[in-house]
């Protein structure tokens, strides 16, 4: 998971060569370790980072297929539906910013802002990959062993694609 997060940060800082190396290593490790919800979350983060970067969408789909494979092997109660959620919080709080009243020691704090680190969810990753190849996204979604989750995800993909087309249509008519 740490390598996937590091790769994601590097991709966001526009260091594509180092980011790709880190993401490659993270994906290779994810494919070798014992499947777990944490490993599937890492693979989803890799897929989301690659799809968002739009550099090599084939690698994004490879990571997404790996994530689905891991999700299929990981089946604790409720995990599959939990993994669908795109706006969930994960892990301990992170300090985002710290503002003191004055620079002198012991002056007190004006504000502290914390955030929850967030891992990518299935709907978020499939939504991003469907922007590049709707049919491939649907095929990978069909590979989920939970048919109910697969159908819910396919419906979500179709809805986001229809909404995206409607937005583009509204923009073109203005």
PDB file of C-alpha atoms in Angstrom:
ATOM      1  CA  UNK A   1       0.000   0.000   0.000  1.00  0.00           C
ATOM      2  CA  UNK A   2       2.853   2.367   0.837  1.00  0.00           C
ATOM      3  CA  UNK A   3       4.408   1.981  -2.615  1.00  0.00           C
ATOM      4  CA  UNK A   4       1.034   2.593  -4.269  1.00  0.00           C
ATOM      5  CA  UNK A   5       0.587   5.792  -2.231  1.00  0.00           C
ATOM      6  CA  UNK A   6       4.119   6.949  -3.030  1.00  0.00           C
ATOM      7  CA  UNK A   7       3.554   6.279  -6.742  1.00  0.00           C
ATOM      8  CA  UNK A   8       0.295   8.201  -6.613  1.00  0.00           C
ATOM      9  CA  UNK A   9       1.971  11.203  -4.988  1.00  0.00           C
ATOM     10  CA  UNK A  10       4.844  11.139  -7.482  1.00  0.00           C
ATOM     11  CA  UNK A  11       2.403  10.994 -10.408  1.00  0.00           C
ATOM     12  CA  UNK A  12       0.591  13.999  -8.948  1.00  0.00           C
ATOM     13  CA  UNK A  13       3.866  15.905  -8.703  1.00  0.00           C
ATOM     14  CA  UNK A  14       4.526  15.329 -12.395  1.00  0.00           C
ATOM     15  CA  UNK A  15       7.450  12.960 -11.994  1.00  0.00           C
ATOM     16  CA  UNK A  16       6.176  10.298 -14.420  1.00  0.00           C
ATOM     17  CA  UNK A  17       9.331   8.227 -14.805  1.00  0.00           C
ATOM     18  CA  UNK A  18       9.898   7.659 -11.092  1.00  0.00           C
ATOM     19  CA  UNK A  19       6.139   7.305 -10.515  1.00  0.00           C
ATOM     20  CA  UNK A  20       5.912   4.567 -13.157  1.00  0.00           C
ATOM     21  CA  UNK A  21       8.835   2.690 -11.623  1.00  0.00           C
ATOM     22  CA  UNK A  22       7.237   2.816  -8.175  1.00  0.00           C
ATOM     23  CA  UNK A  23       3.792   1.851  -9.508  1.00  0.00           C
ATOM     24  CA  UNK A  24       5.336  -1.042 -11.448  1.00  0.00           C
ATOM     25  CA  UNK A  25       6.999  -2.365  -8.279  1.00  0.00           C
ATOM     26  CA  UNK A  26       3.831  -1.859  -6.233  1.00  0.00           C
ATOM     27  CA  UNK A  27       1.749  -3.765  -8.787  1.00  0.00           C
ATOM     28  CA  UNK A  28       4.285  -6.586  -8.965  1.00  0.00           C
ATOM     29  CA  UNK A  29       4.235  -6.914  -5.171  1.00  0.00           C
ATOM     30  CA  UNK A  30       0.427  -6.780  -5.054  1.00  0.00           C
ATOM     31  CA  UNK A  31       0.312  -9.749  -7.409  1.00  0.00           C
ATOM     32  CA  UNK A  32       2.668 -11.802  -5.217  1.00  0.00           C
ATOM     33  CA  UNK A  33       1.395 -11.251  -1.679  1.00  0.00           C
ATOM     34  CA  UNK A  34      -1.517 -12.938   0.076  1.00  0.00           C
ATOM     35  CA  UNK A  35      -4.789 -11.388  -1.152  1.00  0.00           C
ATOM     36  CA  UNK A  36      -6.438  -9.076   1.363  1.00  0.00           C
ATOM     37  CA  UNK A  37      -8.667  -6.001   1.378  1.00  0.00           C
ATOM     38  CA  UNK A  38      -5.585  -3.826   1.877  1.00  0.00           C
ATOM     39  CA  UNK A  39      -3.814  -5.344  -1.131  1.00  0.00           C
ATOM     40  CA  UNK A  40      -6.910  -4.917  -3.315  1.00  0.00           C
ATOM     41  CA  UNK A  41      -7.142  -1.274  -2.188  1.00  0.00           C
ATOM     42  CA  UNK A  42      -3.496  -0.792  -3.196  1.00  0.00           C
ATOM     43  CA  UNK A  43      -4.160  -2.310  -6.643  1.00  0.00           C
ATOM     44  CA  UNK A  44      -7.197  -0.031  -7.038  1.00  0.00           C
ATOM     45  CA  UNK A  45      -5.060   2.980  -6.150  1.00  0.00           C
ATOM     46  CA  UNK A  46      -2.494   1.946  -8.771  1.00  0.00           C
ATOM     47  CA  UNK A  47      -5.234   1.596 -11.397  1.00  0.00           C
ATOM     48  CA  UNK A  48      -6.753   4.970 -10.484  1.00  0.00           C
ATOM     49  CA  UNK A  49      -3.371   6.710 -10.590  1.00  0.00           C
ATOM     50  CA  UNK A  50      -2.550   5.252 -13.991  1.00  0.00           C
ATOM     51  CA  UNK A  51      -6.003   6.008 -15.428  1.00  0.00           C
ATOM     52  CA  UNK A  52      -5.906   9.569 -14.091  1.00  0.00           C
ATOM     53  CA  UNK A  53      -2.436  10.169 -15.528  1.00  0.00           C
ATOM     54  CA  UNK A  54      -3.695   9.032 -18.959  1.00  0.00           C
ATOM     55  CA  UNK A  55      -0.193   7.939 -19.927  1.00  0.00           C
ATOM     56  CA  UNK A  56      -0.727   4.235 -20.552  1.00  0.00           C
ATOM     57  CA  UNK A  57      -4.333   3.152 -20.169  1.00  0.00           C
ATOM     58  CA  UNK A  58      -3.374  -0.473 -20.896  1.00  0.00           C
ATOM     59  CA  UNK A  59      -1.379  -0.555 -17.657  1.00  0.00           C
ATOM     60  CA  UNK A  60      -4.336   0.972 -15.823  1.00  0.00           C
ATOM     61  CA  UNK A  61      -6.568  -1.877 -17.012  1.00  0.00           C
ATOM     62  CA  UNK A  62      -3.905  -4.428 -16.039  1.00  0.00           C
ATOM     63  CA  UNK A  63      -3.873  -2.994 -12.507  1.00  0.00           C
ATOM     64  CA  UNK A  64      -7.682  -2.922 -12.458  1.00  0.00           C
ATOM     65  CA  UNK A  65      -7.855  -6.572 -13.531  1.00  0.00           C
ATOM     66  CA  UNK A  66      -5.366  -7.440 -10.797  1.00  0.00           C
ATOM     67  CA  UNK A  67      -7.505  -5.577  -8.251  1.00  0.00           C
ATOM     68  CA  UNK A  68     -10.627  -7.474  -9.365  1.00  0.00           C
ATOM     69  CA  UNK A  69      -8.726 -10.758  -9.132  1.00  0.00           C
ATOM     70  CA  UNK A  70      -7.639  -9.902  -5.589  1.00  0.00           C
ATOM     71  CA  UNK A  71     -11.169  -8.772  -4.654  1.00  0.00           C
ATOM     72  CA  UNK A  72     -12.501 -12.104  -5.940  1.00  0.00           C
ATOM     73  CA  UNK A  73     -10.055 -13.961  -3.660  1.00  0.00           C
ATOM     74  CA  UNK A  74     -10.809 -11.713  -0.671  1.00  0.00           C
ATOM     75  CA  UNK A  75     -14.286 -12.249   0.634  1.00  0.00           C
ATOM     76  CA  UNK A  76     -14.747 -11.101   4.229  1.00  0.00           C
ATOM     77  CA  UNK A  77     -18.338 -10.227   5.116  1.00  0.00           C
ATOM     78  CA  UNK A  78     -19.317  -6.855   3.780  1.00  0.00           C
ATOM     79  CA  UNK A  79     -15.931  -6.073   2.218  1.00  0.00           C
ATOM     80  CA  UNK A  80     -17.136  -6.312  -1.370  1.00  0.00           C
ATOM     81  CA  UNK A  81     -19.895  -3.760  -0.890  1.00  0.00           C
ATOM     82  CA  UNK A  82     -17.611  -1.586   1.220  1.00  0.00           C
ATOM     83  CA  UNK A  83     -15.038  -1.582  -1.580  1.00  0.00           C
ATOM     84  CA  UNK A  84     -17.635  -0.158  -3.982  1.00  0.00           C
ATOM     85  CA  UNK A  85     -17.882   3.061  -1.978  1.00  0.00           C
ATOM     86  CA  UNK A  86     -15.808   5.817  -3.535  1.00  0.00           C
ATOM     87  CA  UNK A  87     -15.865   8.306  -0.682  1.00  0.00           C
ATOM     88  CA  UNK A  88     -14.729   6.376   2.314  1.00  0.00           C
ATOM     89  CA  UNK A  89     -12.145   7.218   4.898  1.00  0.00           C
ATOM     90  CA  UNK A  90      -9.294   4.894   5.700  1.00  0.00           C
ATOM     91  CA  UNK A  91      -6.651   4.823   8.349  1.00  0.00           C
ATOM     92  CA  UNK A  92      -5.668   7.288  11.015  1.00  0.00           C
ATOM     93  CA  UNK A  93      -5.936  11.043  10.765  1.00  0.00           C
ATOM     94  CA  UNK A  94      -3.199  12.930   8.905  1.00  0.00           C
ATOM     95  CA  UNK A  95      -2.125  16.419   9.817  1.00  0.00           C
ATOM     96  CA  UNK A  96      -2.915  18.593   6.797  1.00  0.00           C
ATOM     97  CA  UNK A  97      -1.992  22.015   8.162  1.00  0.00           C
ATOM     98  CA  UNK A  98      -1.021  23.670  11.398  1.00  0.00           C
ATOM     99  CA  UNK A  99      -1.445  27.406  12.023  1.00  0.00           C
ATOM    100  CA  UNK A 100      -0.092  28.976  15.195  1.00  0.00           C
ATOM    101  CA  UNK A 101      -1.279  32.249  16.691  1.00  0.00           C
ATOM    102  CA  UNK A 102       2.245  33.652  16.668  1.00  0.00           C
ATOM    103  CA  UNK A 103       5.681  32.308  15.813  1.00  0.00           C
ATOM    104  CA  UNK A 104       6.842  32.414  19.448  1.00  0.00           C
ATOM    105  CA  UNK A 105       6.963  29.099  21.305  1.00  0.00           C
ATOM    106  CA  UNK A 106       4.000  28.386  23.564  1.00  0.00           C
ATOM    107  CA  UNK A 107       1.773  31.002  21.887  1.00  0.00           C
ATOM    108  CA  UNK A 108      -0.994  28.528  21.106  1.00  0.00           C
ATOM    109  CA  UNK A 109      -2.678  27.193  18.016  1.00  0.00           C
ATOM    110  CA  UNK A 110      -4.982  29.112  15.737  1.00  0.00           C
ATOM    111  CA  UNK A 111      -6.151  26.064  13.799  1.00  0.00           C
ATOM    112  CA  UNK A 112      -5.317  22.465  13.049  1.00  0.00           C
ATOM    113  CA  UNK A 113      -6.690  20.796   9.954  1.00  0.00           C
ATOM    114  CA  UNK A 114      -6.648  17.024   9.672  1.00  0.00           C
ATOM    115  CA  UNK A 115      -7.739  14.721   6.894  1.00  0.00           C
ATOM    116  CA  UNK A 116      -8.476  11.048   6.535  1.00  0.00           C
ATOM    117  CA  UNK A 117      -6.291   9.299   3.981  1.00  0.00           C
ATOM    118  CA  UNK A 118      -8.613   7.891   1.326  1.00  0.00           C
ATOM    119  CA  UNK A 119      -8.148   4.752  -0.682  1.00  0.00           C
ATOM    120  CA  UNK A 120      -9.704   4.376  -4.105  1.00  0.00           C
ATOM    121  CA  UNK A 121     -13.000   2.535  -4.373  1.00  0.00           C
ATOM    122  CA  UNK A 122     -14.241   0.306  -7.168  1.00  0.00           C
ATOM    123  CA  UNK A 123     -16.803   2.812  -8.451  1.00  0.00           C
ATOM    124  CA  UNK A 124     -14.237   5.600  -8.552  1.00  0.00           C
ATOM    125  CA  UNK A 125     -11.654   3.546 -10.448  1.00  0.00           C
ATOM    126  CA  UNK A 126     -14.147   2.085 -12.907  1.00  0.00           C
ATOM    127  CA  UNK A 127     -15.597   5.561 -13.458  1.00  0.00           C
ATOM    128  CA  UNK A 128     -12.147   6.876 -14.369  1.00  0.00           C
ATOM    129  CA  UNK A 129     -11.225   3.938 -16.624  1.00  0.00           C
ATOM    130  CA  UNK A 130     -14.601   4.086 -18.389  1.00  0.00           C
ATOM    131  CA  UNK A 131     -13.667   7.586 -19.609  1.00  0.00           C
ATOM    132  CA  UNK A 132     -10.967   5.924 -21.702  1.00  0.00           C
ATOM    133  CA  UNK A 133     -12.640   2.650 -22.719  1.00  0.00           C
ATOM    134  CA  UNK A 134     -16.235   1.981 -21.673  1.00  0.00           C
ATOM    135  CA  UNK A 135     -16.378  -1.531 -23.117  1.00  0.00           C
ATOM    136  CA  UNK A 136     -13.140  -2.660 -21.471  1.00  0.00           C
ATOM    137  CA  UNK A 137     -14.370  -1.286 -18.131  1.00  0.00           C
ATOM    138  CA  UNK A 138     -17.604  -3.239 -18.486  1.00  0.00           C
ATOM    139  CA  UNK A 139     -15.701  -6.438 -19.346  1.00  0.00           C
ATOM    140  CA  UNK A 140     -13.490  -6.116 -16.269  1.00  0.00           C
ATOM    141  CA  UNK A 141     -16.547  -5.366 -14.078  1.00  0.00           C
ATOM    142  CA  UNK A 142     -18.137  -8.579 -15.344  1.00  0.00           C
ATOM    143  CA  UNK A 143     -15.147 -10.500 -13.962  1.00  0.00           C
ATOM    144  CA  UNK A 144     -16.209  -9.817 -10.359  1.00  0.00           C
ATOM    145  CA  UNK A 145     -17.286 -13.064  -8.724  1.00  0.00           C
ATOM    146  CA  UNK A 146     -20.103 -11.369  -6.805  1.00  0.00           C
ATOM    147  CA  UNK A 147     -22.787 -11.036  -9.469  1.00  0.00           C
ATOM    148  CA  UNK A 148     -24.775  -8.516  -7.418  1.00  0.00           C
ATOM    149  CA  UNK A 149     -21.718  -6.295  -7.032  1.00  0.00           C
ATOM    150  CA  UNK A 150     -20.819  -6.773 -10.693  1.00  0.00           C
ATOM    151  CA  UNK A 151     -24.280  -5.670 -11.828  1.00  0.00           C
ATOM    152  CA  UNK A 152     -24.310  -2.693  -9.440  1.00  0.00           C
ATOM    153  CA  UNK A 153     -20.912  -1.627 -10.717  1.00  0.00           C
ATOM    154  CA  UNK A 154     -21.944  -2.016 -14.367  1.00  0.00           C
ATOM    155  CA  UNK A 155     -25.022   0.119 -13.697  1.00  0.00           C
ATOM    156  CA  UNK A 156     -22.798   2.740 -12.042  1.00  0.00           C
ATOM    157  CA  UNK A 157     -20.444   2.731 -15.039  1.00  0.00           C
ATOM    158  CA  UNK A 158     -23.346   3.170 -17.466  1.00  0.00           C
ATOM    159  CA  UNK A 159     -24.838   5.974 -15.396  1.00  0.00           C
ATOM    160  CA  UNK A 160     -21.549   7.886 -15.190  1.00  0.00           C
ATOM    161  CA  UNK A 161     -21.032   7.451 -18.946  1.00  0.00           C
ATOM    162  CA  UNK A 162     -24.556   8.714 -19.693  1.00  0.00           C
ATOM    163  CA  UNK A 163     -24.073  11.700 -17.370  1.00  0.00           C
ATOM    164  CA  UNK A 164     -20.715  12.484 -18.979  1.00  0.00           C
ATOM    165  CA  UNK A 165     -22.287  12.388 -22.462  1.00  0.00           C
ATOM    166  CA  UNK A 166     -25.139  14.626 -21.309  1.00  0.00           C
ATOM    167  CA  UNK A 167     -22.648  17.174 -19.882  1.00  0.00           C
ATOM    168  CA  UNK A 168     -20.670  17.150 -23.128  1.00  0.00           C
ATOM    169  CA  UNK A 169     -23.872  17.574 -25.132  1.00  0.00           C
ATOM    170  CA  UNK A 170     -24.934  20.563 -23.007  1.00  0.00           C
ATOM    171  CA  UNK A 171     -21.490  22.146 -23.474  1.00  0.00           C
ATOM    172  CA  UNK A 172     -21.622  21.709 -27.245  1.00  0.00           C
ATOM    173  CA  UNK A 173     -25.090  23.297 -27.535  1.00  0.00           C
ATOM    174  CA  UNK A 174     -24.058  26.468 -25.680  1.00  0.00           C
TER     175      UNK A 174
END
